Structures are given as C-alpha cells and as structure tokens.
Coordinates of C-alpha atoms and ligand atoms in Angstrom, one line a residue:
X21 CA 7.3 -19.3 23.4
X22 CA 8.5 -16.5 21.3
X23 CA 11.9 -16.5 22.9
X24 CA 12.2 -20.2 22.3
X25 CA 11.3 -19.8 18.6
X26 CA 13.8 -16.9 18.4
X27 CA 16.5 -19.0 19.9
X28 CA 16.0 -21.8 17.3
X29 CA 16.0 -19.1 14.6
X30 CA 19.2 -17.6 15.9
X31 CA 20.8 -21.0 16.3
X32 CA 20.0 -21.7 12.7
X33 CA 21.3 -18.4 11.5
X34 CA 24.4 -18.8 13.6
X35 CA 25.0 -22.3 12.3
X36 CA 24.9 -20.8 8.9
X37 CA 27.4 -18.1 9.9
X38 CA 29.9 -20.5 11.5
X39 CA 29.5 -23.3 8.9
X40 CA 29.3 -25.8 11.6
X41 CA 26.4 -27.6 10.0
X42 CA 23.7 -27.0 7.4
X43 CA 20.8 -25.1 8.8
X44 CA 18.2 -27.9 8.2
X45 CA 20.4 -30.4 10.1
X46 CA 19.6 -28.9 13.5
X47 CA 17.3 -31.5 15.1
X48 CA 15.0 -29.5 17.2
X49 CA 14.0 -32.6 19.2
X50 CA 17.5 -32.7 20.6
X51 CA 16.9 -29.5 22.5
X52 CA 15.4 -30.9 25.7
X53 CA 13.2 -28.2 27.1
X54 CA 11.2 -28.5 30.3
X55 CA 7.8 -27.1 30.6
X56 CA 8.8 -24.3 32.9
X57 CA 11.3 -23.0 30.4
X58 CA 8.7 -23.2 27.7
X59 CA 6.4 -21.0 29.7
X60 CA 9.2 -18.5 30.3
X61 CA 8.8 -15.8 27.6
X62 CA 12.0 -13.9 28.4
X63 CA 14.5 -16.7 28.6
X64 CA 17.7 -15.8 30.4
X65 CA 21.1 -16.8 29.3
X66 CA 21.2 -19.6 31.9
X67 CA 17.9 -20.8 30.6
X68 CA 19.4 -20.9 27.2
X69 CA 22.4 -22.9 28.4
X70 CA 19.9 -25.4 29.9
X71 CA 18.2 -25.7 26.6
X72 CA 21.4 -26.4 24.9
X73 CA 22.9 -28.6 27.7
X74 CA 21.6 -31.6 26.0
X75 CA 22.4 -30.5 22.5
X76 CA 25.4 -31.7 20.6
X77 CA 26.3 -28.4 19.3
X78 CA 28.2 -26.2 21.7
X79 CA 29.5 -24.1 18.9
X80 CA 26.1 -23.0 18.0
X81 CA 25.4 -22.0 21.6
X82 CA 28.7 -20.1 21.9
X83 CA 27.8 -18.1 18.8
X84 CA 24.2 -17.7 19.8
X85 CA 25.0 -16.1 23.1
X86 CA 26.7 -13.2 21.3
X87 CA 23.6 -12.5 19.2
X88 CA 21.4 -12.7 22.2
X89 CA 23.4 -10.1 24.0
X90 CA 22.7 -7.6 21.2
X91 CA 19.1 -8.6 21.2
X92 CA 19.0 -8.3 25.0
X93 CA 20.4 -4.7 24.8
X94 CA 17.7 -3.8 22.3
X95 CA 15.0 -5.4 24.5
X96 CA 16.3 -3.4 27.5
X97 CA 16.1 -0.2 25.4
X98 CA 12.5 -0.9 24.5
X99 CA 11.4 -1.6 28.1
X100 CA 13.4 1.4 29.3
X101 CA 11.5 3.6 26.8
X102 CA 8.2 2.4 28.2
X103 CA 9.2 2.4 31.9
X104 CA 10.6 5.9 31.8
X105 CA 7.9 7.5 29.7
X106 CA 9.6 7.8 26.4
X107 CA 7.5 5.5 24.1
X108 CA 4.3 3.5 24.6
X109 CA 2.6 1.1 22.3
X110 CA -0.4 2.9 20.7
X111 CA -3.8 2.4 22.4
X112 CA -2.1 -0.1 24.7
X113 CA -5.2 -0.6 26.9
X114 CA -6.6 -2.4 23.8
X115 CA -3.4 -4.4 23.4
X116 CA -1.8 -1.9 21.0
X117 CA -1.9 -1.4 17.3
X118 CA 0.8 -3.0 15.2
X119 CA 3.7 -0.8 14.4
X120 CA 2.2 2.4 15.8
X121 CA 3.6 4.1 18.9
X122 CA 2.8 7.0 21.2
X123 CA 5.4 9.3 22.7
X124 CA 5.3 9.9 26.4
X125 CA 6.5 13.0 28.4
X126 CA 10.2 12.5 27.9
X127 CA 10.0 10.9 24.4
X128 CA 8.0 13.9 23.2
X129 CA 10.5 16.4 24.6
X130 CA 13.5 14.5 23.1
X131 CA 11.7 14.2 19.7
X132 CA 10.9 17.9 19.8
X133 CA 14.5 18.8 20.6
X134 CA 15.8 16.8 17.7
X135 CA 13.2 18.4 15.4
X136 CA 14.1 21.9 16.7
X137 CA 17.8 21.2 16.1
X138 CA 17.1 20.0 12.6
X139 CA 15.0 23.1 11.9
X140 CA 17.7 25.4 13.3
X141 CA 20.5 23.7 11.3
X142 CA 18.5 23.7 8.1
X143 CA 16.3 26.8 8.1
X144 CA 17.6 29.2 10.8
X145 CA 21.2 28.8 9.8
X146 CA 20.7 28.9 6.0
X147 CA 19.4 32.2 4.6
X148 CA 18.4 30.4 1.4
X149 CA 16.3 27.7 3.0
X150 CA 12.7 28.5 4.1
X151 CA 10.2 26.3 5.9
X152 CA 6.5 25.4 5.3
X153 CA 3.9 23.2 6.8
X154 CA 1.7 21.6 4.2
X155 CA -1.5 19.6 4.8
X156 CA -1.4 15.8 5.1
X157 CA -4.3 15.4 2.7
X158 CA -3.5 16.4 -0.9
X159 CA -5.3 16.4 -4.2
X160 CA -5.3 12.7 -5.4
X161 CA -3.6 13.8 -8.7
X162 CA -0.5 14.6 -6.6
X163 CA 0.2 11.0 -6.1
X164 CA -0.4 10.1 -9.8
X165 CA 2.1 12.8 -10.8
X166 CA 4.7 11.8 -8.2
X167 CA 4.5 8.2 -9.4
X168 CA 3.4 6.8 -6.0
X169 CA 0.1 5.4 -7.3
X170 CA 1.9 3.3 -9.9
X171 CA 5.3 2.6 -8.4
X172 CA 5.3 3.0 -4.6
X173 CA 5.3 -0.8 -4.1
X174 CA 7.2 -3.3 -2.1
X175 CA 7.6 -6.9 -3.3
X176 CA 6.0 -9.2 -0.8
X177 CA 6.2 -13.0 -0.3
X178 CA 4.4 -15.3 2.1
X179 CA 5.6 -18.5 3.7
X180 CA 2.9 -21.1 3.0
X181 CA 3.5 -23.0 6.2
X182 CA 3.8 -20.2 8.8
X183 CA 1.6 -17.8 6.8
X184 CA 4.2 -15.1 7.7
X185 CA 4.6 -12.3 5.3
X186 CA 8.0 -10.9 4.3
X187 CA 9.4 -8.3 2.0
X188 CA 11.2 -10.3 -0.7
X189 CA 13.9 -7.6 -1.1
X190 CA 14.6 -7.5 2.7
X191 CA 15.0 -11.3 2.8
X192 CA 17.6 -11.1 0.1
X193 CA 19.4 -8.0 1.6
X194 CA 19.6 -9.7 5.0
X195 CA 21.2 -12.8 3.4
X196 CA 23.7 -10.6 1.6
X197 CA 24.5 -8.8 4.9
X198 CA 25.3 -12.2 6.4
X199 CA 27.6 -13.0 3.5
X200 CA 29.4 -9.8 4.0
X201 CA 29.6 -10.4 7.8
X202 CA 31.2 -13.8 7.0
X203 CA 33.9 -12.0 5.0
X204 CA 34.4 -9.4 7.7
X205 CA 34.7 -12.1 10.4
X206 CA 37.3 -14.0 8.4
X207 CA 39.4 -10.8 8.1
X208 CA 38.9 -10.1 11.8
X209 CA 40.1 -13.6 12.8
X210 CA 43.2 -13.3 10.6
X211 CA 43.9 -9.8 12.1
X212 CA 43.8 -11.3 15.6
X213 CA 46.1 -14.2 14.5
X214 CA 48.7 -12.1 12.7
X215 CA 48.5 -8.8 14.7
X216 CA 50.5 -5.9 13.3
X217 CA 51.9 -7.9 10.4
X218 CA 48.4 -8.3 9.0
X219 CA 47.8 -6.8 5.6
X220 CA 44.1 -6.6 5.2
X221 CA 44.0 -5.6 1.5
X222 CA 46.3 -8.5 0.6
X223 CA 44.3 -10.9 2.7
X224 CA 41.0 -9.9 1.1
X225 CA 42.5 -10.2 -2.3
X226 CA 44.1 -13.7 -1.9
X227 CA 42.4 -15.7 0.9
X228 CA 40.5 -18.6 -0.9
X229 CA 37.6 -18.6 1.6
X230 CA 37.1 -14.8 1.2
X231 CA 37.4 -15.0 -2.5
X232 CA 34.8 -17.8 -2.7
X233 CA 32.4 -15.8 -0.4
X234 CA 33.0 -12.6 -2.3
X235 CA 32.3 -14.2 -5.6
X236 CA 29.0 -15.5 -4.2
X237 CA 28.1 -12.1 -2.8
X238 CA 29.0 -10.3 -6.1
X239 CA 26.9 -12.7 -8.1
X240 CA 23.9 -12.4 -5.7
X241 CA 24.2 -8.6 -5.8
X242 CA 24.3 -8.5 -9.6
X243 CA 21.2 -10.8 -9.9
X244 CA 19.4 -8.7 -7.2
X245 CA 20.2 -5.4 -8.9
X246 CA 19.0 -6.7 -12.3
X247 CA 15.8 -8.2 -10.8
X248 CA 15.0 -4.8 -9.1
X249 CA 15.8 -2.7 -12.1
X250 CA 13.7 -4.9 -14.4
X251 CA 10.9 -5.2 -11.8
X252 CA 11.3 -9.0 -12.3
X253 CA 9.3 -10.6 -9.5
X254 CA 10.0 -14.1 -10.7
X255 CA 13.7 -13.5 -10.7
X256 CA 13.4 -12.2 -7.0
X257 CA 11.6 -15.5 -6.1
X258 CA 14.2 -17.5 -7.9
X259 CA 17.0 -15.8 -5.9
X260 CA 15.2 -16.6 -2.6
X261 CA 15.0 -20.2 -3.7
X262 CA 18.7 -20.3 -4.9
X263 CA 19.9 -18.7 -1.7
X264 CA 18.0 -21.3 0.2
X265 CA 16.3 -18.7 2.4
X266 CA 14.1 -20.3 5.0
X267 CA 11.2 -18.8 7.0
X268 CA 12.3 -17.8 10.5
X269 CA 9.2 -19.2 12.1
X270 CA 8.5 -22.5 10.2
X271 CA 12.0 -23.0 9.0
X272 CA 10.6 -24.1 5.6
X273 CA 11.3 -22.8 2.1
X274 CA 7.7 -23.2 0.9
X275 CA 7.2 -19.8 -0.6
X276 CA 4.3 -18.1 -2.6
X277 CA 5.1 -16.1 -5.7
X278 CA 6.4 -12.5 -5.1
X279 CA 3.7 -9.9 -5.5
X280 CA 3.7 -6.1 -5.6
X281 CA 2.0 -4.3 -2.7
X282 CA 1.2 -0.5 -2.8
X283 CA 2.2 1.1 0.5
X284 CA -0.2 4.0 0.5
X285 CA -3.2 4.2 2.9
X286 CA -6.4 5.3 1.0
X287 CA -9.4 6.9 2.5
X288 CA -12.5 8.7 1.3
X289 CA -13.3 12.4 1.3
X290 CA -17.0 13.4 1.1
X291 CA -20.0 12.5 3.1
X292 CA -22.0 10.7 0.5
X293 CA -20.5 7.4 -0.4
X294 CA -21.2 7.5 -4.1
X295 CA -19.8 11.0 -4.5
X296 CA -16.8 10.5 -2.3
X297 CA -13.4 10.4 -3.9
X298 CA -10.4 8.3 -2.9
X299 CA -7.5 10.3 -1.4
X300 CA -4.3 9.1 0.3
X301 CA -2.5 9.8 3.5
X302 CA 0.8 11.2 2.3
X303 CA 3.6 8.6 2.2
X304 CA 6.2 11.4 2.2
X305 CA 6.2 15.0 3.1
X306 CA 8.2 16.0 0.0
X307 CA 5.1 16.4 -2.3
X308 CA 3.7 19.1 -0.1
X309 CA 6.9 21.1 -1.0
X310 CA 6.7 20.4 -4.7
X311 CA 3.1 21.5 -5.1
X312 CA 4.0 24.7 -3.2
X313 CA 7.1 25.5 -5.2
X314 CA 5.5 28.5 -7.0
X315 CA 3.8 29.8 -3.9
X316 CA 7.1 29.9 -2.0
X317 CA 9.1 31.2 -4.9
X318 CA 6.6 34.1 -5.4
X319 CA 6.6 35.0 -1.7
X320 CA 10.0 34.4 -0.3
X321 CA 12.3 36.4 -2.6
X322 CA 14.6 33.4 -3.0
X323 CA 16.9 32.8 -5.9
X324 CA 18.3 29.5 -7.1
X325 CA 19.9 27.6 -5.4
X326 CA 17.4 27.6 -2.5
X327 CA 15.7 25.1 -0.3
X328 CA 12.2 24.4 1.2
X329 CA 12.1 22.5 4.4
X330 CA 9.3 20.7 6.2
X331 CA 8.7 18.4 9.2
X332 CA 5.6 16.3 9.3
X333 CA 3.8 13.0 9.5
X334 CA 3.9 10.4 6.8
X335 CA 2.1 7.1 6.5
X336 CA 3.0 3.8 4.9
X337 CA 1.3 0.5 5.2
X338 CA 4.6 -1.3 5.8
X339 CA 4.5 -5.1 5.1
X340 CA 7.2 -5.8 7.7
X341 CA 6.9 -3.3 10.5
X342 CA 9.2 -4.5 13.2
X343 CA 12.1 -3.2 15.3
X344 CA 10.2 -0.9 17.5
X345 CA 10.0 2.7 16.1
X346 CA 12.5 2.0 13.4
X347 CA 9.8 1.1 10.8
X348 CA 6.3 2.1 11.7
X349 CA 3.1 2.8 9.8
X350 CA 2.8 6.4 11.0
X351 CA 6.0 8.3 11.4
X352 CA 7.6 11.8 11.0
X353 CA 10.0 13.0 8.3
X354 CA 12.3 16.0 8.2
X355 CA 12.7 16.8 4.5
X356 CA 14.4 19.5 2.6
X357 CA 14.2 20.0 -1.2
X358 CA 17.1 22.0 -2.6
X359 CA 16.3 23.6 -6.0
X360 CA 19.3 24.0 -8.3
X361 CA 20.3 24.7 -11.9
X362 CA 20.1 21.6 -14.1
X363 CA 23.6 20.2 -14.5
X364 CA 24.6 21.4 -11.0
X365 CA 22.8 18.7 -9.1
X366 CA 25.7 16.3 -8.5
X367 CA 27.8 19.1 -7.0
X368 CA 24.9 19.9 -4.6
X369 CA 24.2 16.2 -4.0
X370 CA 27.8 15.8 -2.8
X371 CA 27.6 18.9 -0.7
X372 CA 24.4 17.7 1.1
X373 CA 25.8 14.2 1.6
X374 CA 28.7 15.7 3.6
X375 CA 26.7 18.3 5.4
X376 CA 24.1 15.8 6.5
X377 CA 26.7 13.3 7.7
X378 CA 28.2 16.1 9.8
X379 CA 24.8 16.8 11.3
X380 CA 24.5 13.3 12.6
X381 CA 27.9 13.5 14.2
X382 CA 26.9 16.8 15.9
X383 CA 23.9 14.9 17.3
X384 CA 26.4 12.8 19.2
X385 CA 26.4 9.7 17.0
X386 CA 29.9 8.3 16.8
X387 CA 31.8 8.2 13.5
X388 CA 32.3 4.4 13.5
X389 CA 28.5 3.9 13.9
X390 CA 27.7 5.9 10.7
X391 CA 28.3 5.1 7.1
X392 CA 27.1 5.9 3.6
X393 CA 25.5 3.2 1.5
X394 CA 24.8 3.9 -2.2
X395 CA 21.4 2.5 -3.4
X396 CA 21.6 -0.5 -5.6
X397 CA 18.4 0.6 -7.3
X398 CA 17.4 4.2 -7.2
X399 CA 13.8 5.1 -6.4
X400 CA 11.5 5.9 -9.4
X401 CA 12.2 9.6 -9.1
X402 CA 16.0 9.7 -8.5
X403 CA 19.2 9.6 -10.6
X404 CA 21.5 9.2 -7.6
X405 CA 20.7 8.1 -4.1
X406 CA 22.6 7.3 -1.0
X407 CA 21.6 6.3 2.6
X408 CA 23.3 7.5 5.8
X409 CA 23.2 4.3 7.9
X410 CA 23.5 4.0 11.6
X411 CA 24.5 0.9 13.5
X412 CA 21.4 0.2 15.6
X413 CA 21.6 -2.8 18.0
X414 CA 20.1 -4.8 15.1
X415 CA 22.8 -3.8 12.6
X416 CA 23.6 -1.0 10.2
X417 CA 20.3 0.4 8.8
X418 CA 19.1 3.5 7.0
X419 CA 18.7 6.7 9.0
X420 CA 18.5 9.3 6.2
X421 CA 18.2 9.2 2.4
X422 CA 19.9 11.8 0.1
X423 CA 18.4 11.8 -3.4
X424 CA 19.1 13.6 -6.6
X425 CA 15.5 13.8 -7.8
X426 CA 16.2 15.6 -11.1
X427 CA 13.2 17.5 -12.4
X428 CA 11.0 14.4 -12.1
X429 CA 8.5 15.8 -9.6
X430 CA 8.1 19.4 -10.9
X431 CA 7.9 18.2 -14.5
X432 CA 5.2 15.7 -13.7
X433 CA 3.2 18.2 -11.6
X434 CA 3.5 20.8 -14.4
X435 CA 2.1 18.2 -16.9
X436 CA -0.8 17.0 -14.8
X437 CA -1.8 20.4 -13.3
X438 CA -1.3 22.5 -16.5
X439 CA 0.5 25.1 -14.3
X440 CA 4.0 26.4 -15.4
X441 CA 6.4 25.3 -12.6
X442 CA 9.5 27.1 -13.9
X443 CA 12.1 29.4 -12.6
X444 CA 13.4 32.4 -14.5
X445 CA 17.1 32.6 -14.0
X446 CA 18.0 36.2 -14.6
X447 CA 21.8 35.5 -14.6
X448 CA 21.3 33.0 -17.5
X449 CA 18.4 34.9 -18.9
X450 CA 16.4 31.7 -19.3
X451 CA 13.6 29.7 -17.7
X452 CA 13.8 26.1 -16.7
X453 CA 12.4 23.5 -14.3
X454 CA 14.9 23.3 -11.5
X455 CA 16.6 20.1 -10.5
X456 CA 16.2 19.0 -6.9
X457 CA 18.5 17.5 -4.3
X458 CA 16.5 16.1 -1.4
X459 CA 17.6 15.3 2.2
X460 CA 15.1 13.1 4.0
X461 CA 15.6 11.9 7.5
X462 CA 13.2 10.1 9.8
X463 CA 12.6 11.9 13.1
X464 CA 11.6 8.7 14.9
X465 CA 14.5 6.8 13.6
X466 CA 16.9 9.6 14.6
X467 CA 15.3 9.4 18.1
X468 CA 15.9 5.7 18.2
X469 CA 19.5 6.2 17.1
X470 CA 20.1 8.8 19.8
X471 CA 18.5 6.6 22.5
X472 CA 20.3 3.4 21.4
X473 CA 23.6 5.2 21.3
X474 CA 23.1 6.9 24.7
X475 CA 21.7 3.9 26.7
X476 CA 24.4 2.6 29.0
X477 CA 24.3 0.1 31.9
X478 CA 27.2 1.1 34.1
X479 CA 28.9 -0.5 37.0
X480 CA 30.3 2.2 39.3
X481 CA 33.4 2.1 41.4
X482 CA 31.5 1.1 44.6
X483 CA 30.1 -1.9 42.7
X484 CA 26.6 -0.4 42.4
X485 CA 25.0 -0.1 38.9
X486 CA 23.1 2.6 37.1
X487 CA 21.3 3.0 33.8
X488 CA 22.2 6.3 32.2
X489 CA 21.0 7.9 29.0
X490 CA 24.0 9.8 27.6
X491 CA 22.4 12.1 25.2
X492 CA 23.9 15.5 24.2
X493 CA 22.8 18.1 26.8
X494 CA 21.1 20.2 24.1
X495 CA 18.8 17.3 23.2
X496 CA 18.0 16.1 26.8
X497 CA 14.3 16.1 27.6
X498 CA 14.9 17.7 31.0
X499 CA 17.8 20.1 31.2
X500 CA 18.0 20.5 34.9
X501 CA 16.5 18.9 38.0
X502 CA 16.2 20.7 41.3
X503 CA 16.3 18.8 44.6
X504 CA 16.1 20.0 48.2
X505 CA 18.3 17.6 50.2
X506 CA 15.5 17.1 52.7
X507 CA 11.8 18.0 52.9
X508 CA 12.2 20.4 55.9
X509 CA 14.3 23.2 57.4
X510 CA 13.3 25.7 54.7
X511 CA 15.2 23.8 52.0
X512 CA 12.0 23.1 49.8
X513 CA 11.2 26.8 49.9
X514 CA 14.7 27.8 48.7
X515 CA 14.7 25.0 46.0
X516 CA 11.3 26.4 44.8
X517 CA 12.9 29.9 44.4
X518 CA 15.6 28.4 42.2
X519 CA 13.1 26.3 40.2
X520 CA 11.0 29.4 39.6
X521 CA 13.9 31.2 38.0
X522 CA 15.1 28.2 36.0
X523 CA 11.8 27.2 34.5
X524 CA 11.5 30.2 32.3
X525 CA 14.7 29.2 30.5
X526 CA 14.7 25.4 30.6
X527 CA 12.5 22.3 30.8
X528 CA 13.1 21.5 34.5
X529 CA 12.0 18.9 37.0
X530 CA 11.4 19.3 40.8
X531 CA 11.4 16.5 43.3
X532 CA 11.6 16.1 47.1
X533 CA 10.7 12.4 47.5
X534 CA 13.3 9.6 48.2
X535 CA 17.0 9.8 48.9
X536 CA 19.1 12.1 46.9
X537 CA 20.8 9.0 45.4
X538 CA 17.6 7.6 44.1
X539 CA 16.6 11.0 42.6
X540 CA 19.9 11.2 40.8
X541 CA 19.4 7.7 39.4
X542 CA 16.0 8.6 38.0
X543 CA 17.4 11.6 36.3
X544 CA 20.3 9.6 34.9
X545 CA 17.9 7.2 33.4
X546 CA 16.0 9.9 31.4
X547 CA 19.2 11.7 30.4
X548 CA 19.0 14.9 32.6
X549 CA 22.5 16.4 32.2
X550 CA 22.4 18.6 35.4
X551 CA 21.0 18.2 38.9
X552 CA 21.0 21.1 41.4
X553 CA 20.9 20.2 45.1
X554 CA 20.0 22.6 47.9
X555 CA 21.3 21.7 51.3
X556 CA 21.7 23.3 54.7
X557 CA 24.9 24.9 53.7
X558 CA 23.0 26.7 50.9
X559 CA 21.0 28.7 53.5
X560 CA 24.3 30.0 54.8
X561 CA 26.5 30.6 51.8
X562 CA 23.9 30.9 49.0
X563 CA 25.7 28.2 47.0
X564 CA 24.2 24.9 45.6
X565 CA 25.7 21.7 44.3
X566 CA 25.6 21.1 40.6
X567 CA 26.0 17.4 39.6
X568 CA 27.0 16.4 36.1
X569 CA 25.3 13.3 34.7
X570 CA 28.2 11.5 32.8
X571 CA 31.0 12.1 35.2
X572 CA 28.8 12.4 38.3
X573 CA 31.2 15.2 39.4
X574 CA 29.8 17.7 41.8
X575 CA 30.7 21.4 42.1
X576 CA 29.5 24.2 44.4
X577 CA 28.2 27.2 42.5
X578 CA 26.6 30.5 43.5
X579 CA 22.8 30.6 43.2
X580 CA 23.0 33.9 41.2
X581 CA 25.0 32.0 38.5
X582 CA 22.8 28.9 38.2
X583 CA 20.8 30.0 35.1
X584 CA 24.0 31.3 33.3
X585 CA 26.0 28.1 34.0
X586 CA 23.3 25.8 32.9
X587 CA 22.6 27.9 29.8
X588 CA 26.3 27.8 28.8
X589 CA 26.4 24.0 29.2
X590 CA 23.3 23.1 27.3
X591 CA 23.7 25.6 24.5
X592 CA 23.4 24.0 21.0
X593 CA 25.8 26.5 19.6
X594 CA 28.6 24.8 21.5
X595 CA 28.3 21.7 19.2
X596 CA 28.0 23.5 15.9
Ligands
GAP25 N1 11.0 11.8 0.3 C1 11.9 10.7 0.2 C2 11.6 9.6 1.1 O1 10.5 9.5 1.6 P1 12.6 7.4 2.1 O2 14.0 6.8 2.0 O3 11.5 6.5 1.7 O4 12.6 8.7 1.2 C3 13.2 8.9 4.1 O5 12.3 7.9 3.5 C4 13.4 8.6 5.6 O6 12.2 8.4 6.3 C5 14.1 7.2 5.9 O7 15.5 7.4 5.8 C6 13.7 6.9 7.3 O8 14.5 7.6 8.2 C7 12.3 7.5 7.3 N2 11.3 6.4 7.1 C8 10.8 5.9 6.0 N3 9.9 4.9 6.2 C9 9.8 4.9 7.5 C10 9.0 4.1 8.4 N4 8.1 3.2 7.9 N5 9.1 4.2 9.7 C11 9.9 5.2 10.2 N6 10.7 6.0 9.5 C12 10.6 5.8 8.1

C-alpha cells in the first residue's frame, strides 16, 4: 500500500511542478487499480503504467516516472546496505526501532575509515588542533548554559486527518525548494531550446514566468525568515495555510497549531527515584569541548588560535526521522571548536568554510554535488552559519554546519559555573573569552553521501551487469581480497601465504568458494579496490594477478611487491 500512497503523493507533487492541474483536482478514483497491484508493496514502473493506463493525465505519469527513478535508486542503496552488511535496522528481530540503525561488518569499517580520515585531517595534520573524548552524560547545568534546555526546539505540526506529524519549517522549506526547482526547470528548458545563444542571466531577469515565481519565492522566504527570527508559531502556520501545503498521506490541509518540541532525551541519574536528578543525553558533542576548555588549555601548551576536536555520539528526539541514516535519533558527530581572538572570527569562519569544502572533495564527492547554503536563521548560539550541502538521491541536504559561535558558550558556562573561562593573550597583554568557529559534520551522513555517490549499477561490454561501490580506495572497508583460482593443486596454500603477509597492513578478505567472476562481483559490491588472484602460473613464476575494481584491469605483479603496491594505491596521502 505504501508504494501506492507514495505514487499518489508524487503525482500530486508533480502535478504541482508541471502546472498541469491543481493538486486537489486529481480524482483518485480514476486510477483503476486491481487487487494484485494493491498488494504489491514495491510497485514496478510497469505496474505504475498500469495504474495510470486508465487515467486521463499522461503528463503526470511522465513526470512521475522521473521521480520514481531517483526514489528507486535510493531504495536500491538502502537494500544494498542491508544485503551486503553495511547497515541494519536496529533490533530488527523485534521489527526495528524507528530512526535507529546498526552498522554491520562493512558499514563499520567504512565509518571508521571516514572517522580516521577526519581525525588525521583535523588533528594529526594541524599542530594547533588537539583531540579529546568527553563523556556523553554531562552536568545538567551544561544544557542550561548552552541554551539547549530553553531553545533546542523544532516547530511541529500535525495533520488532523492522517495524524501524521511534521516539522513545520521542513514543510515550508520543501515547498520553497519546489519553487526554486520550477525556476531552474524553466531556465533548463530555455537553454535546450536556444542552445549556445542562451543568456541565462538575461532570461532569469526578464522571463515573466520566472519573475512571477521568483517574486513568490522571495516573499515566502522573507515571511519564513521573519517568523523564525521572531519565533512566531502562528505566522508559520499561516504560511503553511497560504502556501496551500497538503499532508502527503491524507492530502488534506486540516492542520493543528504549530507547537515547539524540545529535542533532548532526558533520563534519570540516581538509584532512588525521589533523589534522582534529570540529565540529558547530549544533543551535540560540542559542549564536552567547551566545559573542558580550561583543562585542555592548561595541559596542551596551545596558544590562540587553536582547536579542540572530538568524535562521538549525539542524540536527538527528531520529529521527522526519515531518509535512512540521514536523520536518526542516535548519530555521530565529528566536531572541532576553533578558539580565536574576538574580532578575528569572520576571517577564520571563511578559512574553515573553504577548508571543509575541500575535505569533502578529497573524500571523492564531486564538486557539482556540493554547495554552500547560508542559514536563513542562525542557531541561538551563532552570528554566522553556513551548511555544506550534498546532493543525496532525495535532493541537496545538509552534510556539515560551519558556525561562528562568538563567545556565547564559554561566556554562559563562565556565568553558570562561576569559573573564569578566559585566555591570557601574552602578545596583546590582555585576557578575554575567546570567540569560537565550529565545524560540525555528521559521520553517518558523510557515510551515506559516500555510499550514495559510489553506488553504481553498470552494464558491461559483454552485456552483463554489476553493482559496484566506487569509494575512494583509502576509505574502502576491505582494501584487498585474496583468491586462489581453484581449491586444489597447492593454490590455497600459496594464497594463504600472501594473505598472512597482507593482513598485518590491511583489512583483507580471503575466499575460495564460487567462480572467480562471482568472487570479483561480491568484492565490487562492497567497494574492495583490489583483488589478488593466485593461479597455476603463480607456482611457476611467483607472480599474481592484481585486478582493479573500477577499470577491472588486470596486471601481473611479483609476489614480493604485493604489499608495497597495494600500500601505494590505498595511501590516503595520495589524495591530500
Ligand atoms: N554543534 C553544532 C551542531 O550540532 P547541527 O547543524 O545541529 O550543529 C551538525 O549538526 C551536523 O550533525 C549536521 O550537519 C549533520 O551532519 C549531523 N546531524 C545533525 N542531526 C542529525 C541527525 N538527527 N541524524 C544524523 N546526523 C545529524
């Protein structure tokens, strides 16, 4: 049923995009659907065409199939992650827990490699950045000082008919994205029509359709920004009404009022209920760094500007937790707080903006799938904030936040703790509370970006197909697989010898079962960049075949050079 409901939703959205009819005018009873199709949860494209065979709206279907393709890619990625041991739903034998996931053998390796690379880039390569590992539980006053108790809220709204809960801001943002997409599409169409003669700037400045849509978008943006800045929940609801936003399940616009919802998970510390006090699971790792500012300053011999980095779990009771590991209730952050002189924060903010964008490129994410997006409303602690967004299969979304946090956190901790959290600057001969520039990237989101970008379904020259995960070799869960061509004639023994040498340097995989082709395919699917095959010739000339994942090219190399060659090819220094 879900796929059917989705297709109606998509059709409605697409109708909106293509202006072929108003959304509410789609008569669902026109979509003749037989019982068999209804039972089919994962409707195929041909099933969809049957559904729409009887409909009067071919335009909608044409547009819809485009969206379904993107959705299908994402569905394939999710099932690939489960099938090949990357990511499983948490406690799946009990039907899972909403928006919580476990990482399997290859998912864990990939996540660890991304984390290690972040640590090397931030801590190892910067003499003025040091790392810590603070506890998840913190004194409750921490969250009062940080503003999270009072202001870490999301505005939620319920649809009274479907009882489905939404984030009011996300509903509006999604609608604004669609408005922008309409403008982009208009320009794309004109580009195709006029070819090289097309002047995009002029077109955007003069085309009446574009101007009308742009005006609507600007007005919406201005109202949205004002409502957020003034924390005006009624204005948010009014915007949802004026934009005619409908629930994706019921299709109705029967909304409750917008309410604030605090995202922190609370729990009790202490064994006797009456004496127990409420503490929170940390919603960001950053506060563990702020409360340790003095400890690190006094022990690490750092001078301003300097940074403190940390990787760890964070927890948020997200209202809308969808899109696989993109938004979950338990996740990992890789955060760095950079302490600078007051007044120099914008210079460092710009520095870290560029440095962090470069890091994502080095991970292998293509330039055209990355972009900056300034925050419309900065968080309660920031005076400037930008997101690095990545184009996931479900659109451009936040991957990392870069925030100029001023002295907000240290000042509030100083006030509430009564401890002097200042830095004596010997060059200026004065003490001050440092300003902070923060870089904060989600580990799980980065992993999803790397997998989404690397996942390819390829048709090969001989007509066969393969699924291959093209991740950068230094990130790959398994660096090298070792295969004896057959399970006899002394080949397994020789292969084991090679495996025993490789495993001290790399995460390796050994397999004898199945044809060599099948073994290659399995390694392609988990992103293993190199496979070593030992054949009868090896016993004579001491050479093995090394096969490269992306090109599938095979070379003969001497056994004595296997470790050295693999080391060279998977070295992270190559990409820096
Ligand atoms: N200390 C600043 C901070 O926490 P944020 O923008 O709320 O800022 C930073 O979070 C990053 O953490 C995001 O860019 C995202 O990658 C990741 N993140 C935030 N909430 C998440 C969630 N519910 N699930 C997965 N990752 C999340």
